[in-house]
Structures are given as structure tokens and as C-alpha cells.
Amino acid sequence: MKIFETLLVCAFFLAYILIGVYFNRKALNNRSDFYVASGKVNLPINTLATFAAFASGGSFLGSIGVAYSFSLSYIWSAIVGSVSGFIIASVLVAPYLSSMKLNSLVDFFKERYNNWKVLRIVGGAIVVVAFTLYLVSQYKAAGITAEYLLGWDYVWTLLLVTIIFVFYTSIGGMWAVTMTEAIQAVLMFIFMILLPIFAVINLGGPAKMISKAIEISPNWSALGVPLTTAIGFALVWTFTVSCFPHISMRILASKSSNVAQKTMGYTGLLYGIFCLVGFIGVSAAALNLFPIGTEQALKDPDYAYIAVMEQYFPPVLQGFATAAIIAAVLSTTSGLLLAISVAVSNDIWSSIFPNTKEKTVLRIGKISIFVAGIVSALFALNPPALLVILYSQATAMMTSGFFGPLVLGIWWKKATRQGALANMIIGSGGFAVLYALNSLKVITLPTFAEFLIALPLGLIANIIVSNATFNASSSESQEMIHKMDEVHKNAQSVVG
């Protein structure tokens, strides 16, 4: 057991739990308090919290693992896709979603598509499935880190982190998540940037380190993967940011539409720097230290950050860096668990049982956090080797069904609830079918090619069905057009 590092991480955990306890009273007031902090979060805190929620443990460990074992193609795709995604979200989604004062992304589907229960239930179910799979990658990252700290078996470390994550998220809601994520963001950013600096100093400078990495693994600087995979991975994140439920909750927690829009822009900038310096620098250092194809090569590429950290950081910095990894996992995990809680209680349960009391809905939300945490932990007992592939596929499935109903719903007056449902079924359902067939070797597609097929199919289905079902003269259509005109007017007046 690494005593100092363990004590330091425990101190951070204790601080997070105390913050959760402190904000517990606020979170118990109503759904808006628990899920979106009543839309009162300011720009600096919201930017840091959004960055922490997006820069997950999967990206902290998984992206470096992919770059180390394959090539930088995934990193360039992640940078281009994510930064583009935050720009799109800033312009097309954030100010309008924020002005509607909702509790979740699926609440937008409720407001925009005439409170159609079927759409809310299907949307909520997609969130639960996608984010439960996403959580598996976070639990693996936490298990790897805790295993390194405690020297325990992976199963026992997984059980420990599951209990801590679930307890912390369930007691404080969005207020606790927001304040702790702001702290976690600072830790994550500093120690992702600091490790490459130490590596460069010890390996003779950036040019020498990078040229040695290319010599060891020529694919590292080459395309390294099929062009379809690189494009697909970039586009997954280009379109995902706008309709990521836990990022949408950060938009809804913003103090104003102006804050929501700027939050997306600043977060994109922070994440671009985080990826460019951290992922490239650490993966290059890992190749120098643990050359692929040799006995020194890492058995699990997701350990690359930890392995490099052990080589160059003194014990004190190792403790803080380990806390940064745990922070990355905790920040995203808490956001994912909260989004699942919203989907189950606010979207699915409240649609089926609309007369449920507020306190009962909150109680169901907290129970769903426990259930989702346990189910994800069970899947994480035997996870795949590359975290970034797992969680990106899960988000691609969700985005294939959600991007159209959200963006077309904001910007296209003829979008109908039938079109939105068709988009979800064809988009997310189509992705799931293609992914299953590809996994079973029934068909052969490059990784992420499923997304390049499913996303446009869902959008086409939405446009065709909406055009077929839109009735301009109906009172329902006129009421919806008026409502969205008001949304645009309110958002633009605040942003402008």
C-alpha cells in the first residue's frame, strides 16, 4: 500500500463527502435544486465543473492508452471533434436550452413535443442504457487507480469506489457535484499538463522524446487506424457535446443564457489544451519508457499515465496526481449517475405516474443512483482493455438518436413528435443493431462506422416523418411555433 498517496486521496474523498452533506439540505428542496442547482451557477464555477464532467477518468487514462497502443489519430480526432462540438453547442443549443428553465435534456423533448409520454420514456431509456455502459469505463479507471494505491485485488477496489461514488452523488445532488467538480477540474488540468513537462525534462527535450516515440512506434504519428474510424470518432464528439445529458444539465444549471453560451466556449478551449499537451506528451513518454513490442511494454495500455507518473513524479506529486485521476473519475461518474437519476425519476417515472409527489420522485431518483452504480460495477468486473472505445461507442449510440430531436427541435418549426421518435428509434436503435452485427462478425465495419450510418439515417427519418405529420393549421402546431419563437426571443435578448 502507498501510505502517503492513500491518505491524500482519502482526505479528498472526505472533503467531497462533507461538501455533499453540507449541500444536502439545498438538494432536498425540490427537483430543480437536486438536478440543476435551480439554474444559479456562475460562469467560472460552471466552466470548471463542465470541464471536469467532460474530461472523464476514461479520457484521463483511456485516451492516453489508445494513443500509446495505436496512434495519435484518436487524439487528433478527440481534439477536433470535442472543440468543434463545444462551439456547436455554444451557438446552436446552450442559450436556447438554458432559457427554457428545465431539469433535463429529456424535459426539452417534453416541452418541445407536446408532453408526449412515449418520447420521454424512450429518451429516458436511451440515457439509462448509454450512461450505464459509459459508467463501466469510469469504474474501471477508478478500480485501476485504487488498485495501484491500496495494492488490493481489483474486485475489492471496485466495490470500495462504487460505495463512495454512489453515496457522495446521492446525498448532495447538483449543488455538491458542481462545487466538487470545480475543485476537481483544477487538479485534473494541473497534473495532466505537469506530467509531460517532467517527462520532457527527463527525456532530453520535446524533440528527442517525440522522435524516439516515432522510432519505437511508427504508427504513433501516422494515421494508424482506418480513415473511416478517425472521421467517425471525431464526428461522434462533434455531435455528442450538444446532446450529452450531463453536459446539458450543466447548461440548465447556468445562471443565464449568456453564462451557458460562454461556459461551452471556455470549456472547449480548456479541453483542447488538456488533450493537446497531456495526451500527446504522456503517450510519447510511455512509448519511450515502455516500448511497444518489447518485454517492457505495458500489459494494459490504460495504465500508461500511472506508469509514467511513477517514473517521474516524487511521492508527494504522485499523491496529488492520483487524486487528480480519482477526481476525473468522480466528476464524470457523479454527473452520469445524476443524469441516470433524472432519466429514471423525472423522465420515465413521472411520465408513467404523473401525480407522484415531489419527495417521492426525489427518493426514486436517489434509489436509481444506487441501482445504476451497482449494475455498472458488475459490468466493470470484466471490462474491455481500451476505455475510450467503450464509452465513445456508448455515447455514439445515444447521440445517433438525440442530436436530431434536439437541434431540429430548436431550429426547425416543422419538427414533430412523430419525427423525433422516428429519429430516436432509427438512430439509436440502428446504431445498436449495427454494433451488435459487427461485434458478432455478421458484418464487417471499421470502428465508429456504425455512427456514420446511424446518425444520418436518424436525421433523414426525422425529416421525412416530420414533413408527413406536420399540420401548419392545427392549434397544437401554432402553439408550439409560438413557444419556440419566445424561446429564441428570450435567449437572443440575454445573449445579445
XYZ file of C-alpha atoms in Angstrom:
496
model
C 0.000 0.000 0.000
C 1.193 3.520 -0.824
C 0.524 5.172 2.534
C 1.022 8.863 1.720
C -0.872 8.737 -1.577
C -3.714 6.776 0.023
C -4.050 9.254 2.908
C -4.106 12.176 0.474
C -6.810 10.619 -1.698
C -8.818 9.736 1.428
C -8.574 13.369 2.525
C -10.011 14.488 -0.819
C -12.789 11.898 -0.576
C -13.653 13.104 2.918
C -13.773 16.707 1.685
C -16.098 15.732 -1.191
C -18.446 13.867 1.165
C -18.525 16.793 3.606
C -19.428 19.115 0.731
C -22.208 16.707 -0.196
C -23.515 16.686 3.370
C -23.348 20.498 3.511
C -25.429 20.879 0.358
C -27.832 18.083 1.287
C -30.474 20.479 2.642
C -30.494 22.541 -0.533
C -30.774 19.416 -2.645
C -33.807 18.188 -0.713
C -35.993 21.199 -1.521
C -37.186 20.188 -4.994
C -36.175 18.568 -8.267
C -34.743 21.795 -9.680
C -32.394 22.139 -6.691
C -31.289 18.492 -6.796
C -30.805 18.166 -10.561
C -29.747 21.617 -11.874
C -28.969 23.723 -8.763
C -32.028 25.858 -9.606
C -30.118 27.435 -12.517
C -27.913 29.600 -10.261
C -24.332 28.579 -11.128
C -21.990 31.383 -12.253
C -19.579 31.336 -15.213
C -16.198 30.472 -13.581
C -17.608 27.650 -11.448
C -19.777 26.301 -14.258
C -16.874 26.298 -16.738
C -14.651 24.354 -14.360
C -17.487 21.958 -13.474
C -18.333 21.347 -17.145
C -14.676 20.690 -17.977
C -14.421 18.215 -15.092
C -17.619 16.449 -16.125
C -16.409 16.103 -19.719
C -12.729 15.231 -19.092
C -13.537 11.880 -17.561
C -11.410 9.175 -15.992
C -11.852 7.330 -19.251
C -10.181 10.166 -21.130
C -7.565 10.686 -18.388
C -6.432 7.062 -18.679
C -8.197 5.693 -21.754
C -7.212 8.274 -24.369
C -3.550 8.016 -23.413
C -3.855 4.217 -23.554
C -5.240 4.355 -27.096
C -2.511 6.771 -28.255
C 0.160 4.560 -26.675
C -1.084 1.306 -28.211
C -2.354 2.564 -31.590
C -1.640 6.100 -32.786
C -2.374 9.771 -32.238
C -5.288 9.549 -34.682
C -7.744 9.184 -31.813
C -6.197 12.171 -30.028
C -6.411 14.469 -33.052
C -9.965 13.258 -33.646
C -10.837 13.893 -29.980
C -9.386 17.407 -30.078
C -11.015 18.416 -33.375
C -14.315 16.721 -32.548
C -14.668 17.921 -28.964
C -13.634 21.538 -29.589
C -15.949 21.691 -32.625
C -18.679 20.132 -30.514
C -18.419 22.794 -27.828
C -18.540 25.535 -30.479
C -21.688 23.992 -32.000
C -23.261 23.631 -28.548
C -22.383 27.239 -27.724
C -24.043 28.610 -30.857
C -26.926 26.243 -31.607
C -28.038 24.841 -28.256
C -26.801 26.385 -24.986
C -28.574 29.784 -24.900
C -31.895 28.328 -26.051
C -31.891 25.311 -23.759
C -30.879 27.482 -20.796
C -33.717 29.965 -21.358
C -36.327 27.192 -21.039
C -35.577 26.516 -17.314
C -35.800 22.721 -17.440
C -34.456 19.861 -15.300
C -33.037 17.605 -18.018
C -32.440 17.159 -21.727
C -35.448 14.851 -21.967
C -37.505 17.655 -20.378
C -36.768 19.584 -23.588
C -38.392 16.778 -25.561
C -41.380 17.071 -23.232
C -41.749 20.824 -23.756
C -40.959 20.872 -27.467
C -43.014 17.840 -28.459
C -46.259 18.440 -26.549
C -45.529 16.348 -23.465
C -45.714 13.081 -25.389
C -45.105 10.370 -22.784
C -43.793 7.846 -25.305
C -40.997 10.200 -26.351
C -39.965 10.943 -22.762
C -39.913 7.264 -21.827
C -37.902 6.240 -24.918
C -35.499 9.166 -24.411
C -35.042 8.348 -20.738
C -34.426 4.672 -21.526
C -31.713 5.578 -24.062
C -29.958 7.725 -21.427
C -30.080 4.919 -18.860
C -28.638 2.309 -21.247
C -25.922 4.556 -22.729
C -24.776 6.013 -19.428
C -24.776 2.671 -17.622
C -22.296 1.460 -20.266
C -20.349 4.727 -20.002
C -20.080 4.210 -16.241
C -18.268 0.911 -16.787
C -15.254 2.785 -18.177
C -15.275 5.161 -15.192
C -15.383 2.307 -12.705
C -12.508 0.553 -14.442
C -10.432 3.752 -14.271
C -11.271 4.097 -10.566
C -10.504 0.420 -9.926
C -7.124 0.696 -11.668
C -6.202 3.749 -9.599
C -7.396 2.334 -6.275
C -5.635 -0.964 -7.033
C -2.409 1.000 -7.562
C -2.925 2.873 -4.274
C -4.046 0.088 -1.980
C -2.498 -2.972 -3.554
C -5.853 -4.715 -3.224
C -7.461 -7.064 -5.699
C -9.328 -5.213 -8.484
C -12.727 -6.580 -7.351
C -12.375 -5.220 -3.811
C -11.168 -1.834 -5.008
C -14.103 -1.691 -7.402
C -16.518 -2.373 -4.538
C -14.931 0.401 -2.452
C -15.093 3.096 -5.136
C -18.672 2.119 -6.038
C -19.832 2.703 -2.458
C -18.051 6.064 -2.248
C -19.270 7.355 -5.623
C -22.888 6.340 -5.106
C -23.082 7.727 -1.567
C -21.486 11.062 -2.481
C -23.723 11.671 -5.511
C -26.978 10.680 -3.825
C -26.682 12.974 -0.810
C -25.893 16.351 -2.382
C -27.268 16.474 -5.925
C -26.137 19.137 -8.398
C -25.006 21.629 -5.758
C -22.494 19.179 -4.300
C -21.474 17.896 -7.731
C -20.880 21.436 -9.022
C -18.690 22.626 -6.155
C -16.576 19.478 -6.035
C -16.218 19.368 -9.823
C -14.759 22.880 -9.781
C -12.058 21.675 -7.355
C -11.520 18.501 -9.369
C -11.095 20.469 -12.616
C -8.137 22.419 -11.204
C -6.441 19.202 -10.021
C -7.045 17.413 -13.330
C -5.772 20.225 -15.525
C -2.613 20.897 -13.497
C -1.479 17.282 -13.279
C -2.281 16.386 -16.876
C -0.113 19.310 -18.022
C 2.601 18.825 -15.373
C 3.488 15.192 -16.161
C 4.584 15.839 -19.797
C 6.778 18.703 -18.547
C 8.580 16.337 -16.134
C 8.881 13.736 -18.910
C 10.343 16.239 -21.390
C 12.959 17.354 -18.843
C 13.993 13.759 -18.097
C 13.981 12.536 -21.716
C 16.170 15.272 -23.180
C 13.620 17.708 -24.555
C 10.389 17.532 -26.572
C 12.040 16.878 -29.959
C 14.078 13.966 -28.642
C 11.140 12.453 -26.769
C 8.795 12.639 -29.752
C 11.357 11.409 -32.318
C 12.144 8.412 -30.065
C 8.395 7.653 -29.757
C 8.043 7.691 -33.562
C 11.128 5.474 -33.926
C 9.702 2.937 -31.483
C 6.179 3.025 -32.937
C 5.990 4.495 -36.470
C 2.197 4.210 -36.346
C 2.107 6.633 -33.402
C 2.436 9.693 -35.665
C 0.761 8.093 -38.699
C -2.951 7.619 -39.317
C -2.712 4.233 -37.615
C -6.418 3.445 -37.990
C -8.815 3.346 -40.954
C -9.762 6.835 -42.167
C -13.418 5.956 -41.539
C -12.605 5.267 -37.867
C -10.745 8.564 -37.417
C -13.552 10.566 -39.054
C -16.226 8.641 -37.158
C -14.533 9.199 -33.803
C -14.190 12.941 -34.465
C -17.818 13.262 -35.540
C -19.073 11.312 -32.508
C -17.724 14.062 -30.268
C -18.651 16.872 -32.659
C -22.317 15.944 -32.351
C -22.297 14.470 -28.833
C -21.429 17.602 -26.839
C -24.719 19.304 -27.739
C -26.876 16.410 -26.565
C -24.790 14.896 -23.761
C -27.364 14.708 -20.918
C -24.895 15.503 -18.110
C -23.432 18.422 -20.118
C -26.997 19.586 -20.859
C -27.572 19.629 -17.102
C -24.615 21.996 -16.775
C -26.263 24.249 -19.377
C -29.501 24.126 -17.394
C -27.629 24.889 -14.159
C -26.202 28.097 -15.686
C -27.201 31.414 -14.157
C -28.304 32.794 -17.549
C -28.298 32.034 -21.273
C -25.199 34.198 -21.610
C -23.396 32.149 -18.942
C -24.494 28.911 -20.635
C -23.123 30.010 -24.014
C -19.783 31.217 -22.624
C -19.441 28.072 -20.500
C -19.460 25.913 -23.640
C -16.878 28.102 -25.393
C -14.428 28.279 -22.492
C -14.779 24.567 -21.757
C -13.865 23.734 -25.358
C -10.710 25.847 -25.047
C -9.664 24.187 -21.768
C -10.288 20.698 -23.102
C -8.327 21.381 -26.302
C -5.233 22.418 -24.291
C -5.736 19.459 -21.914
C -5.717 16.981 -24.830
C -3.001 18.597 -26.920
C -0.381 18.833 -24.180
C -1.391 15.979 -21.886
C -2.408 13.135 -24.166
C 0.379 13.602 -26.716
C 3.084 14.249 -24.109
C 2.234 11.354 -21.790
C 1.737 8.804 -24.590
C 5.111 9.799 -26.108
C 6.778 9.400 -22.704
C 5.118 5.994 -22.229
C 6.497 4.789 -25.568
C 9.987 5.941 -24.564
C 9.791 4.106 -21.248
C 7.744 1.036 -22.187
C 8.318 0.356 -25.916
C 5.536 -1.481 -27.719
C 6.560 -4.969 -28.834
C 9.133 -5.485 -26.087
C 9.089 -7.190 -22.697
C 8.836 -3.743 -21.089
C 5.556 -2.947 -22.893
C 2.542 -2.304 -20.666
C 0.156 -5.256 -20.477
C -2.809 -2.922 -20.129
C -2.352 0.354 -22.072
C -4.831 2.105 -19.771
C -2.076 2.081 -17.107
C 0.135 4.397 -19.222
C -0.443 7.581 -17.189
C 0.158 5.822 -13.867
C 3.279 4.072 -15.182
C 4.838 7.334 -16.419
C 3.821 9.118 -13.221
C 5.664 6.531 -11.115
C 8.836 7.124 -13.124
C 8.986 10.913 -12.878
C 6.883 12.268 -10.020
C 8.197 12.313 -6.428
C 5.849 10.705 -3.832
C 4.118 13.982 -2.957
C 3.222 14.707 -6.582
C 2.262 11.072 -7.130
C -0.286 11.510 -4.362
C -1.755 14.632 -5.931
C -1.695 13.101 -9.419
C -3.529 10.033 -8.140
C -6.066 12.351 -6.542
C -6.398 14.046 -9.954
C -7.222 10.711 -11.629
C -9.786 9.932 -8.935
C -11.142 13.472 -9.406
C -11.512 12.843 -13.146
C -13.417 9.642 -12.469
C -15.551 11.104 -9.680
C -16.509 14.246 -11.597
C -17.829 12.351 -14.604
C -19.275 9.477 -12.580
C -21.294 11.825 -10.390
C -22.600 13.627 -13.487
C -23.519 10.338 -15.176
C -25.244 8.971 -12.064
C -27.181 12.208 -11.671
C -28.237 12.086 -15.342
C -29.433 8.491 -14.904
C -31.312 9.568 -11.784
C -33.056 12.329 -13.755
C -33.898 9.929 -16.588
C -35.453 7.345 -14.253
C -37.331 9.617 -11.853
C -38.044 12.823 -13.783
C -38.449 11.416 -17.294
C -39.622 7.786 -17.077
C -41.354 7.513 -13.677
C -43.031 10.931 -13.818
C -44.312 10.185 -17.323
C -45.908 6.920 -16.238
C -47.089 8.218 -12.828
C -47.582 11.993 -13.310
C -49.262 12.552 -9.919
C -46.319 11.306 -7.864
C -45.351 13.644 -5.001
C -42.140 15.670 -5.323
C -40.414 13.952 -2.388
C -41.282 10.527 -3.779
C -39.807 11.437 -7.165
C -36.601 12.564 -5.442
C -36.488 9.342 -3.437
C -36.865 7.275 -6.619
C -34.067 9.317 -8.191
C -31.740 8.525 -5.295
C -32.623 4.821 -5.397
C -31.845 4.776 -9.138
C -28.364 6.167 -8.382
C -27.690 3.138 -6.170
C -29.069 0.667 -8.718
C -27.147 2.209 -11.645
C -23.956 2.249 -9.589
C -24.253 -1.434 -8.684
C -25.195 -2.593 -12.215
C -22.314 -0.664 -13.790
C -19.893 -2.058 -11.211
C -20.980 -5.604 -12.087
C -20.265 -4.963 -15.770
C -16.913 -3.413 -14.793
C -15.777 -6.682 -13.161
C -14.582 -7.850 -16.585
C -14.223 -4.712 -18.731
C -12.567 -4.345 -22.167
C -8.955 -3.161 -22.390
C -9.442 0.239 -24.031
C -11.731 2.548 -22.055
C -12.044 5.277 -24.664
C -13.544 2.901 -27.249
C -16.146 1.625 -24.781
C -17.502 4.971 -23.626
C -17.320 6.539 -27.082
C -19.447 3.740 -28.551
C -21.998 4.181 -25.758
C -22.247 7.918 -26.424
C -22.390 7.361 -30.193
C -25.472 5.193 -29.731
C -27.202 7.911 -27.709
C -26.162 10.780 -29.996
C -27.466 8.968 -33.078
C -30.934 9.276 -31.597
C -30.756 12.592 -29.703
C -28.953 15.134 -31.883
C -31.779 15.460 -34.432
C -34.697 15.854 -31.996
C -32.705 18.465 -30.030
C -31.194 20.655 -32.767
C -34.044 20.315 -35.254
C -36.447 20.902 -32.365
C -34.762 24.222 -31.590
C -34.263 25.448 -35.164
C -36.914 23.795 -37.380
C -40.535 24.719 -36.772
C -41.861 21.702 -38.693
C -40.180 19.155 -36.400
C -42.875 16.914 -34.901
C -43.015 14.431 -32.056
C -43.504 11.555 -34.506
C -40.371 12.654 -36.363
C -38.414 12.877 -33.102
C -39.498 9.355 -32.106
C -38.542 8.011 -35.537
C -35.138 9.692 -35.144
C -34.559 8.024 -31.762
C -35.628 4.574 -32.912
C -33.796 4.609 -36.261
C -30.745 6.467 -34.933
C -30.048 4.825 -31.571
C -31.728 1.539 -32.468
C -29.951 1.379 -35.804
C -26.586 2.016 -34.166
C -27.213 -0.744 -31.611
C -28.148 -3.244 -34.344
C -25.117 -2.382 -36.500
C -22.803 -2.551 -33.495
C -24.196 -5.957 -32.480
C -23.890 -7.369 -36.009
C -20.355 -6.040 -36.291
C -19.379 -7.491 -32.899
C -20.808 -10.875 -33.885
C -18.872 -10.764 -37.199
C -22.086 -10.929 -39.213
C -20.935 -7.773 -40.988
C -17.525 -6.078 -41.091
C -17.325 -2.351 -40.373
C -14.433 -0.182 -39.164
C -14.806 1.073 -35.581
C -17.266 4.013 -35.391
C -18.526 3.422 -38.943
C -21.847 2.497 -37.289
C -22.208 6.129 -36.223
C -21.574 7.428 -39.749
C -24.527 5.307 -40.890
C -26.921 5.618 -37.935
C -26.742 9.400 -37.379
C -27.767 10.432 -40.941
C -30.384 7.677 -41.103
C -31.970 9.017 -37.923
C -31.931 12.599 -39.228
C -33.436 11.533 -42.568
C -36.178 9.599 -40.744
C -36.915 12.673 -38.620
C -37.207 14.978 -41.645
C -39.374 12.575 -43.656
C -41.758 11.741 -40.799
C -41.967 15.372 -39.609
C -42.845 16.593 -43.096
C -45.506 13.884 -43.340
C -47.093 14.640 -39.936
C -46.742 18.431 -39.637
C -50.067 20.284 -39.834
C -49.467 24.028 -40.029
C -53.119 24.881 -39.391
C -53.543 22.833 -36.206
C -53.733 24.633 -32.863
C -51.044 22.318 -31.499
C -48.577 23.351 -34.223
C -49.370 27.038 -33.840
C -48.912 26.848 -30.084
C -45.542 25.119 -30.484
C -44.318 27.617 -33.088
C -45.252 30.468 -30.753
C -43.484 28.759 -27.818
C -40.229 28.268 -29.744
C -40.376 31.828 -31.090
C -40.484 33.006 -27.471
C -37.553 30.751 -26.580
C -35.466 32.285 -29.390
C -36.519 35.780 -28.437
C -35.640 35.307 -24.760
C -32.312 33.621 -25.487
C -31.201 36.188 -28.033
C -32.158 39.123 -25.837
C -29.989 37.803 -22.993
C -27.048 36.734 -25.177
C -27.203 39.841 -27.340
